[in-house]
Tab-separated table of C-alpha atoms in Angstrom:
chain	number	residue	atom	x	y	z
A	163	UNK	CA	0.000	0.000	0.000
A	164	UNK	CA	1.373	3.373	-1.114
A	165	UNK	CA	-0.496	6.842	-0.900
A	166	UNK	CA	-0.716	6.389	-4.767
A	167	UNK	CA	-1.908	2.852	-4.861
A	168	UNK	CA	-4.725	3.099	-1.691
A	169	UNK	CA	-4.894	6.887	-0.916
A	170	UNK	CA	-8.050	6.358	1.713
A	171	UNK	CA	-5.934	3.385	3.152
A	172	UNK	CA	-2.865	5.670	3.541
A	173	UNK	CA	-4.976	8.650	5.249
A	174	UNK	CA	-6.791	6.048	7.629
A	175	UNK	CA	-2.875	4.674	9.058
A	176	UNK	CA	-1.522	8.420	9.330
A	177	UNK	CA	-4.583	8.829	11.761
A	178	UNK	CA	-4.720	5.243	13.215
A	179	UNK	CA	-0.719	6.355	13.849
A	180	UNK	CA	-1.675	9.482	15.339
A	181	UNK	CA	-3.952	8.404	17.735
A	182	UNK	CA	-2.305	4.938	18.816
A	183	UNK	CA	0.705	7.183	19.764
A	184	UNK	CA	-1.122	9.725	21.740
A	185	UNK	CA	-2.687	6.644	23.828
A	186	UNK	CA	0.453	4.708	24.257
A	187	UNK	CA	2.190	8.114	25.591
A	188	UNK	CA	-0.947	8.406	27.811
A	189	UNK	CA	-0.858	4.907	29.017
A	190	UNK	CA	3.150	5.781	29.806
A	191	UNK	CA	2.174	8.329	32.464
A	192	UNK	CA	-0.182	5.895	34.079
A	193	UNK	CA	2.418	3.364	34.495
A	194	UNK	CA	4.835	6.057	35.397
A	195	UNK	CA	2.597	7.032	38.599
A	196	UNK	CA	2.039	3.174	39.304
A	197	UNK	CA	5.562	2.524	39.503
A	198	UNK	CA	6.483	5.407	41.315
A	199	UNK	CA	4.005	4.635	44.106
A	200	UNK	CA	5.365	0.265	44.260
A	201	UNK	CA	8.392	2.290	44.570
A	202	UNK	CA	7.273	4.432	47.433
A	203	UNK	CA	5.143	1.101	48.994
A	204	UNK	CA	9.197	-0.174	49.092
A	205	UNK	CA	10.472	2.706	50.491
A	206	UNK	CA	7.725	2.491	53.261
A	207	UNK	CA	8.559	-1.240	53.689
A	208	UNK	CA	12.055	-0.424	54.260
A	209	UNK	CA	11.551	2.139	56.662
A	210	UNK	CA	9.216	0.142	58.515
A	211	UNK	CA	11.380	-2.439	58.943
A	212	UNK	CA	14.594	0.409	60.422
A	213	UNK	CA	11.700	1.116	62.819
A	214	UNK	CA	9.808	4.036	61.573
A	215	UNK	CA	5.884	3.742	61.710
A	216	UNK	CA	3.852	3.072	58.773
A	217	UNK	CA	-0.170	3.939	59.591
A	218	UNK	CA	-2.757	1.948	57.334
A	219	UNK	CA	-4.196	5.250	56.501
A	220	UNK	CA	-1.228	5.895	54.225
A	221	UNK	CA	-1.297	2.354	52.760
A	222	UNK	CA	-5.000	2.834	52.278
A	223	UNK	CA	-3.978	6.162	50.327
A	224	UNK	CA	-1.337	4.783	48.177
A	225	UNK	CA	-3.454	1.790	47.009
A	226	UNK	CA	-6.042	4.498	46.263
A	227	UNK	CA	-3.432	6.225	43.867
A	228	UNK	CA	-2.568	3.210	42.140
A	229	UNK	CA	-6.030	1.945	41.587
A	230	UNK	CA	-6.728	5.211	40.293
A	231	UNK	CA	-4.548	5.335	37.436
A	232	UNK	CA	-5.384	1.514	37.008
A	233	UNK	CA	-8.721	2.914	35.983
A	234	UNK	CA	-7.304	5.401	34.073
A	235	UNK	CA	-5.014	3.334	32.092
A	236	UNK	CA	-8.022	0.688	31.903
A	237	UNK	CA	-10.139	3.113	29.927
A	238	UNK	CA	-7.788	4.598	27.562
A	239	UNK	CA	-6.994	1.072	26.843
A	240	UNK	CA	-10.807	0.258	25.917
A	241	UNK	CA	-11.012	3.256	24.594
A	242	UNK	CA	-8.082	2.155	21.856
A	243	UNK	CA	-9.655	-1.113	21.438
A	244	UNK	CA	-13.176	-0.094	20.488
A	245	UNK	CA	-10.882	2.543	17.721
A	246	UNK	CA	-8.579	-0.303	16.837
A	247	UNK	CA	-12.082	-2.367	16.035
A	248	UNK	CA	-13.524	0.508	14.734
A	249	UNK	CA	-11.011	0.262	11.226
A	250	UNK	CA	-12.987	-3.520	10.317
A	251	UNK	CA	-16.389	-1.897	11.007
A	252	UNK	CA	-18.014	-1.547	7.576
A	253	UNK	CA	-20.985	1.404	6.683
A	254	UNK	CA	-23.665	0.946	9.636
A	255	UNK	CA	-26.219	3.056	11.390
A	256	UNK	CA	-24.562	5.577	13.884
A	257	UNK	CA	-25.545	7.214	16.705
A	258	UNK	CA	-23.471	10.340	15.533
A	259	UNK	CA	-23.794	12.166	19.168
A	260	UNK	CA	-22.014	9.164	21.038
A	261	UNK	CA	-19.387	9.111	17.994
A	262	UNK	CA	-18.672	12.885	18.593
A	263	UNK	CA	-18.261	12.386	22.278
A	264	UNK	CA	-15.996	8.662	21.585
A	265	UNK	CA	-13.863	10.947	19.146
A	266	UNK	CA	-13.442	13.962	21.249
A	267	UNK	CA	-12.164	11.204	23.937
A	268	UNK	CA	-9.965	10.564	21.403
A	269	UNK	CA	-8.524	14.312	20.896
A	270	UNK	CA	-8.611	14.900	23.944
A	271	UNK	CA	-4.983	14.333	24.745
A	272	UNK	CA	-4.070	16.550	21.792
A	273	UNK	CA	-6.472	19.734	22.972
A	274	UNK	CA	-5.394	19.242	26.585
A	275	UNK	CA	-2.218	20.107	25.105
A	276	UNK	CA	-2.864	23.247	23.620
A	277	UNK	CA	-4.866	24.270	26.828
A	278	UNK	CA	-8.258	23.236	25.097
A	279	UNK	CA	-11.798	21.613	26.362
A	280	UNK	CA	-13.756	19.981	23.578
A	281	UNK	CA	-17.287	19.656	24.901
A	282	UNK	CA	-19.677	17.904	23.270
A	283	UNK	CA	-23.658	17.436	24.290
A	284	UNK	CA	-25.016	14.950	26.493
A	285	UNK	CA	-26.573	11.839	25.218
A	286	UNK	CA	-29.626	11.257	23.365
A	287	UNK	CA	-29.457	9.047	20.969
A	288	UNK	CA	-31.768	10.879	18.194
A	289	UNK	CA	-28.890	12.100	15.607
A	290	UNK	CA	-28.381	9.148	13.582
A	291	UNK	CA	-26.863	8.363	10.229
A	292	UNK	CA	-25.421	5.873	8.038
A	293	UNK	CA	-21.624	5.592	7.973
A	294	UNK	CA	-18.330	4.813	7.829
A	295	UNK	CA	-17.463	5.222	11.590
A	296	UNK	CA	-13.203	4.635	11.154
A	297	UNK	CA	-13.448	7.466	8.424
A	298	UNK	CA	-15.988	9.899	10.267
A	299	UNK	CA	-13.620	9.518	13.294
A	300	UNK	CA	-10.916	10.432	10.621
A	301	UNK	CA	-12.531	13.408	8.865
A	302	UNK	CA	-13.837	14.945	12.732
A	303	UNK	CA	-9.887	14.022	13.722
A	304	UNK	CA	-9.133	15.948	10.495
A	305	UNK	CA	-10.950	19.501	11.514
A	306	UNK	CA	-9.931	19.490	14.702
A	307	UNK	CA	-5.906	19.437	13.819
A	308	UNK	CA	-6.712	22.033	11.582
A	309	UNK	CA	-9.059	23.849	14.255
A	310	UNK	CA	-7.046	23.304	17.489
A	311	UNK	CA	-3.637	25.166	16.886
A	312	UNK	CA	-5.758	28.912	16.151
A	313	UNK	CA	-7.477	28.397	19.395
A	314	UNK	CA	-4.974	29.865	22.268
A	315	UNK	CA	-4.848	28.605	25.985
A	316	UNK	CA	-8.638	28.100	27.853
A	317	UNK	CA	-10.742	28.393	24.739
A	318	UNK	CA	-13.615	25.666	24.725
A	319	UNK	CA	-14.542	24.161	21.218
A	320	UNK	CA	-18.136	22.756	21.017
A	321	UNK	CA	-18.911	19.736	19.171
A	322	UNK	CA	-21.886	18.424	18.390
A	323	UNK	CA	-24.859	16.540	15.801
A	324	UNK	CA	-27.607	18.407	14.947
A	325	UNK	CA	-30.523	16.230	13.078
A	326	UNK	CA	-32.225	18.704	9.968
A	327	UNK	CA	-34.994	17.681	7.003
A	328	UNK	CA	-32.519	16.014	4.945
A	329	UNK	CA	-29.198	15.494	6.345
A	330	UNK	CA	-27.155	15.106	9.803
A	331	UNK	CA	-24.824	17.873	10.804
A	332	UNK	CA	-21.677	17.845	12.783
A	333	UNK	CA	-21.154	21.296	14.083
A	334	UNK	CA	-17.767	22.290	15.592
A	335	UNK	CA	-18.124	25.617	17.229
A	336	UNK	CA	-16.734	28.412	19.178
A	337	UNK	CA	-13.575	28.249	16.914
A	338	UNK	CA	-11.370	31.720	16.100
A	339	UNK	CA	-8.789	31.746	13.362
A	340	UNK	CA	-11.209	30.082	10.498
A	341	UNK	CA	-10.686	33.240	8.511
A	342	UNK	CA	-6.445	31.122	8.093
A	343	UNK	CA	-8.041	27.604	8.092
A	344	UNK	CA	-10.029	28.825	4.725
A	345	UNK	CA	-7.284	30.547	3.319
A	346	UNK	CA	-4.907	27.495	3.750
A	347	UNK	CA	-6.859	24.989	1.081
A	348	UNK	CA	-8.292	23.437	3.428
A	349	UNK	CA	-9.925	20.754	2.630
A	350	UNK	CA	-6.634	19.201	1.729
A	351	UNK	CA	-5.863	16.485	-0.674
A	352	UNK	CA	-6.658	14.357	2.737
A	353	UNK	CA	-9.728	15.677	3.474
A	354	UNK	CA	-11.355	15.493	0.204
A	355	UNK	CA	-10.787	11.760	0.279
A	356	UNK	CA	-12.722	11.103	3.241
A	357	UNK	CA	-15.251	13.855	2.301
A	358	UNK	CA	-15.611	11.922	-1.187
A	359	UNK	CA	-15.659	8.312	0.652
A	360	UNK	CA	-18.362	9.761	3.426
A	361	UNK	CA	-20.359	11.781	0.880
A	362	UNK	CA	-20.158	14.952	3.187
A	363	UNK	CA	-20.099	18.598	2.721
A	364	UNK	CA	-18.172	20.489	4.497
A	365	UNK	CA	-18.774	24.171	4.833
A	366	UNK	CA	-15.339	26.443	6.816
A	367	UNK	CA	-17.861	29.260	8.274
A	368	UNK	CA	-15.705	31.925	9.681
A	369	UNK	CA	-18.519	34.553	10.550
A	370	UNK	CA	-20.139	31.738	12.496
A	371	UNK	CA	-17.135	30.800	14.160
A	372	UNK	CA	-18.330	26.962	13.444
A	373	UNK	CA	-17.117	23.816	10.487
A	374	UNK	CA	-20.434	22.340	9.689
A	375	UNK	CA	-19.996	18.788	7.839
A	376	UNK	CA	-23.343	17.655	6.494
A	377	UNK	CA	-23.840	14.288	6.466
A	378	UNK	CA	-26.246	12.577	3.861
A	379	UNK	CA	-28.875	10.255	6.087
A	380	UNK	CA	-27.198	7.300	4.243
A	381	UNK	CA	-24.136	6.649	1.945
A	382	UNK	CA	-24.764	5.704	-1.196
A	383	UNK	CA	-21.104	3.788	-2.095
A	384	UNK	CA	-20.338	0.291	-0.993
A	385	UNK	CA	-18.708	0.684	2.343
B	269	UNK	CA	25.381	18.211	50.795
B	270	UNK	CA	22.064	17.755	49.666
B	271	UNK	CA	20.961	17.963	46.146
B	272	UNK	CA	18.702	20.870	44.574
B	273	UNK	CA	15.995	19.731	42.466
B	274	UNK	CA	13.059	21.405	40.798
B	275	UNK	CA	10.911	18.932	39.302
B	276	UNK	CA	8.184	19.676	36.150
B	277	UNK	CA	5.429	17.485	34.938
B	278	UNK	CA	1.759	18.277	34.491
B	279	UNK	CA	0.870	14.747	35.842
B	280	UNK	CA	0.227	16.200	39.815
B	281	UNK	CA	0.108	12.594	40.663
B	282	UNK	CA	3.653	11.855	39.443
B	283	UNK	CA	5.177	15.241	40.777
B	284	UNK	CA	3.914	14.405	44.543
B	285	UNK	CA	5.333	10.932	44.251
B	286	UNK	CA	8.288	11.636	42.741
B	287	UNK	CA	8.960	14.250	45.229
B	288	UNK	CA	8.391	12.383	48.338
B	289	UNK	CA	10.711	9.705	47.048
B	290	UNK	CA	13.483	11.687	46.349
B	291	UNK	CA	12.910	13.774	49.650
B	292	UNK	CA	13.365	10.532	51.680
B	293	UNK	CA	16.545	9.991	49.542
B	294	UNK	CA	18.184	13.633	51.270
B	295	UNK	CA	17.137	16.105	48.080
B	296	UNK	CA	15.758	18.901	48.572
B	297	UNK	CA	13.035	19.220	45.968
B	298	UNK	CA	10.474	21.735	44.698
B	299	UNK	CA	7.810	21.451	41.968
B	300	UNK	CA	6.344	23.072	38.778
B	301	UNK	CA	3.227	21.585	37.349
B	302	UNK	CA	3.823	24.094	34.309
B	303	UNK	CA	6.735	25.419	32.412
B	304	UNK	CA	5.166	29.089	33.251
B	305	UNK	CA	5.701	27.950	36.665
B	306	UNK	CA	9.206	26.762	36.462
B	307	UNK	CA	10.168	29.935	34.599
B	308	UNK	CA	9.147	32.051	37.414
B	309	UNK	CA	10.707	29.697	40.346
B	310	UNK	CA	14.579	29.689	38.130
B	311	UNK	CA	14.345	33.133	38.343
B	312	UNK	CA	14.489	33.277	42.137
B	313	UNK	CA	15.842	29.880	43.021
B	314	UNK	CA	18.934	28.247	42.074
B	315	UNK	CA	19.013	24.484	41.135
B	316	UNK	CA	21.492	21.657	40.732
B	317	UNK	CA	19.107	19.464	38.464
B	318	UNK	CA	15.991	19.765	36.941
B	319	UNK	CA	13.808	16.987	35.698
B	320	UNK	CA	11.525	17.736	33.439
B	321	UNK	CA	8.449	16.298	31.599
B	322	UNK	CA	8.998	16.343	27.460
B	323	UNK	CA	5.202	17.020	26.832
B	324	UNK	CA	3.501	19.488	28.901
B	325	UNK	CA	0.497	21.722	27.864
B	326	UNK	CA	0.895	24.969	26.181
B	327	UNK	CA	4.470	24.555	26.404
B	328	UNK	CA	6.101	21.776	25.286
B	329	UNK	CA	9.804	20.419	27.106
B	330	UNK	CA	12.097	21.424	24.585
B	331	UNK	CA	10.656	25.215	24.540
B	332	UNK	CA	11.174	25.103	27.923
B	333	UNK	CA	14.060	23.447	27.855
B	334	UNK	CA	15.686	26.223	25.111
B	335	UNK	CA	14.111	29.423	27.647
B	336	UNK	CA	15.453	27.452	30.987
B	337	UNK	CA	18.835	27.303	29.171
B	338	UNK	CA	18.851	31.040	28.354
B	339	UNK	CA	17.701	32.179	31.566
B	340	UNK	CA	20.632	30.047	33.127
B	341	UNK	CA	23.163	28.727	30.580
B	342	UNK	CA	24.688	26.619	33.750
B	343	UNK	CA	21.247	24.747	35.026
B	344	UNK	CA	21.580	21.146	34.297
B	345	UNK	CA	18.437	19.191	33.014
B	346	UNK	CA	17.305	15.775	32.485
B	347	UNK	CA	14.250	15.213	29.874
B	348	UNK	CA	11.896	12.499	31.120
B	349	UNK	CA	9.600	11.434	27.687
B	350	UNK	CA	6.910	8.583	27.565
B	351	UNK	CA	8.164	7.977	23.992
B	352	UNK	CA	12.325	8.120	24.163
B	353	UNK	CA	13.290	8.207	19.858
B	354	UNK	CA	16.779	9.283	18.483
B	355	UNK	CA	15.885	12.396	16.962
B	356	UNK	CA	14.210	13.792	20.173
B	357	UNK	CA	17.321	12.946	21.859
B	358	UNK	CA	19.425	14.752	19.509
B	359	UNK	CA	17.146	17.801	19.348
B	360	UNK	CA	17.249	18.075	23.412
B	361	UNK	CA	21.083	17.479	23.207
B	362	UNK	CA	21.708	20.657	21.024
B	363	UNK	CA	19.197	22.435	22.921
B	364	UNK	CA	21.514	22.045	26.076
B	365	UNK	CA	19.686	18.945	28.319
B	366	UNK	CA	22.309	16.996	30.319
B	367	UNK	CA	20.349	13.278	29.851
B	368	UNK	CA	17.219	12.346	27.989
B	369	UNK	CA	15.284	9.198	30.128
B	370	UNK	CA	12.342	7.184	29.093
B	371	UNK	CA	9.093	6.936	31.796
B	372	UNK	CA	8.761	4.990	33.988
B	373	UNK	CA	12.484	5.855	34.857
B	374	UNK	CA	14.250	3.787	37.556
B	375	UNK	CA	14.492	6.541	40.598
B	376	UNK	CA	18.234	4.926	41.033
B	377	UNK	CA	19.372	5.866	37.683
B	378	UNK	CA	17.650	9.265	38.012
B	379	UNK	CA	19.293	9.982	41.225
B	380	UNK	CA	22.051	9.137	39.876
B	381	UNK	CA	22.169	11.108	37.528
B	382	UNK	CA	21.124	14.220	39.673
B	383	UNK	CA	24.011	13.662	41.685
B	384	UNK	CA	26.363	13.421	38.491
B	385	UNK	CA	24.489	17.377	37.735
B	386	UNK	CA	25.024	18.466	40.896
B	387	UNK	CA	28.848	17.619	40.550
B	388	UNK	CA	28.705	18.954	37.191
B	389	UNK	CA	26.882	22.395	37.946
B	390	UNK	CA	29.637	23.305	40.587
B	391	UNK	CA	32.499	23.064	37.995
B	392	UNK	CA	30.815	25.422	35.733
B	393	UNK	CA	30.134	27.479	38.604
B	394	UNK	CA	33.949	27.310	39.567
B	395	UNK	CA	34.646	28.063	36.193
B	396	UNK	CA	32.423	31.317	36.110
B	397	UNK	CA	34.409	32.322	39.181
B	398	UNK	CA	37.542	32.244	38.115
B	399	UNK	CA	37.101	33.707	35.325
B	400	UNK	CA	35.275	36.656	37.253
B	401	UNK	CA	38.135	37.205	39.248
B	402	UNK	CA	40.833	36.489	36.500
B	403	UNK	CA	38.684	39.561	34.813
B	404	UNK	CA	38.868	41.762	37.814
B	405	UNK	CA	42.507	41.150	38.502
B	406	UNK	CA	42.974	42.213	34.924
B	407	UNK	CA	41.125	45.563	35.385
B	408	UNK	CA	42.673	46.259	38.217
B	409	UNK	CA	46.252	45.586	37.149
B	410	UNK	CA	48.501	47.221	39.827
């Protein structure tokens, strides 16, 4: 596979890439905090056994800790399962509000970073559409790198599905610095693959502050 | 004598850990859960080592890295990085770190290697000296 021979397939491993590396680095700092406090439970165990006290409040508190980020490390894990599973799941029925809030899991590393919160609306289950979820994780992964750098420390980007008469929308809001995002070709090469693949429009709104990608109710192309 | 260490990491959990451990091993250590943070505390405190987190919001290590080692040419710092690769390494070498470790890091190589930038820091400090006075001596030429 080459960008030239399987362009979509090339796009979809640049992201798959992307993400799997912002998990495993997140994973690191789990098992960085773990380690640090088996270190500290052998500290303790030394010390205890020169003489100095050890209280079961502070065991209690140190297990706490660990099983913690045991839980934390246990979700992004699931969290990269369902998206590795997500690249063998052909064109289905979505609940596009709970793939919004999956993806934004997914960025969330990568806004955290830049001082961002993504917030995206509670469940309800009533935006649906027929898709390609890998790819619509891809093409929502898309805007946001091209979204996220123009948005400065404590801004708070909304995302979020919006059911009209004859399509699904994905609106990403609150955004500044569209006026550069629509000056810079964007949608790239990239994104009009996935745009062509998903059938979607997508519409760079700078008065609004918002990308809207419409979303046919179902694809038409194999999937 | 006891070593000087400012530690910075976003990961709160990690910094209080960290700290604690290295307290019971004699350092004397103080924290920075940003780089804004860290900027402001080497401008009124002087360290032997600083260990510092690779990616941090807003800014990343190696900015901070490049603005520590312009504020103070002499501090020495260790990068700690969940994802250790060649060309990071090399970047934070010609940027000025001392050492480049992967997480989790074994606390006995990192102490180690704070003790090796303590030793380090007070030759260049030496050095500074001398040539201070070397300078002065030559002004003042009697």
């Amino acid at each position: 596979m080459s960008a030239t021979s399987d362009p979509i397939a090339a796009v979809g491993l640049q992201f798959f890439g992307q993400v799997a590396a912002s998990m495993s680095h997140e994973i690191k700092n789990c098992l960085a905090i773990i380690n640090e406090n088996a270190g500290l439970l052998q500290d303790l165990a030394l010390m205890a056994e020169k003489g100095r006290p050890l209280t079961p409040e502070r065991l209690k508190a140190l297990a706490e800790k660990m099983v913690g980020q045991v839980r934390r490390a246990d979700t992004i894990v699931r969290n990269l399962s369902r998206f590795a599973h997500s690249v063998e799941e052909p064109q289905k029925r979505l609940d596009i509000g709970e793939l919004l809030r999956f993806t934004a899991e997914l960025a969330e590393r990568r806004a955290t970073m830049k001082g961002i919160t993504l917030q995206t609306a509670p469940d309800t289950g009533t935006v649906q559409a027929t898709s390609i979820p890998f790819f619509l994780e891809n093409l929502i992964w898309c805007c946001l790198d091209l979204v996220l750098p123009n948005q400065g420390h404590g801004a708070k980007v909304g995302i979020r599905a919006e059911a009209e008469a004859e399509a699904t929308c994905i609106r990403i809001s609150g955004l500044k610095g569209l006026e550069h995002a629509a000056a810079a070709a964007f949608p790239g090469p990239r994104e009009r693959r996935l745009l062509a693949l998903l059938e979607i429009e997508l519409t760079v709104n700078p008065a609004a502050a918002e990308v809207v990608l419409s979303l046919p109710t179902a694809i038409t192309a194999a999937g | 004598m006891s070593e000087k260490v400012l530690l910075i990491d976003d990961e709160k959990d990690f910094l209080e850990i960290m700290a604690e451990r290295m307290g019971t091993r004699g350092m004397d250590v103080s924290t920075a859960s940003s780089a804004e943070t860290a900027l402001k505390l080497v401008d009124t405190h002087s360290y032997d080592a600083i260990v510092l987190d690779l990616q941090m919001p807003n800014m990343d290590g190696l900015e901070t890295l490049r603005l520590l080692k312009e504020k103070r040419p002499e501090l020495q710092v260790i990068l700690l990085t969940g994802h250790a690769t060649v060309d990071k390494g090399i970047q934070a070498m010609k940027l000025g770190a001392m050492d480049f470790l992967e997480k989790p890091a074994d606390l006995g190589l990192l102490t180690e290697r704070i003790k090796k930038a303590q030793a380090q820091k007070l030759i260049l400090v030496e050095k500074k000296s001398e040539e201070k006075i070397r300078k002065i001596m030559a002004e003042k030429a009697w």
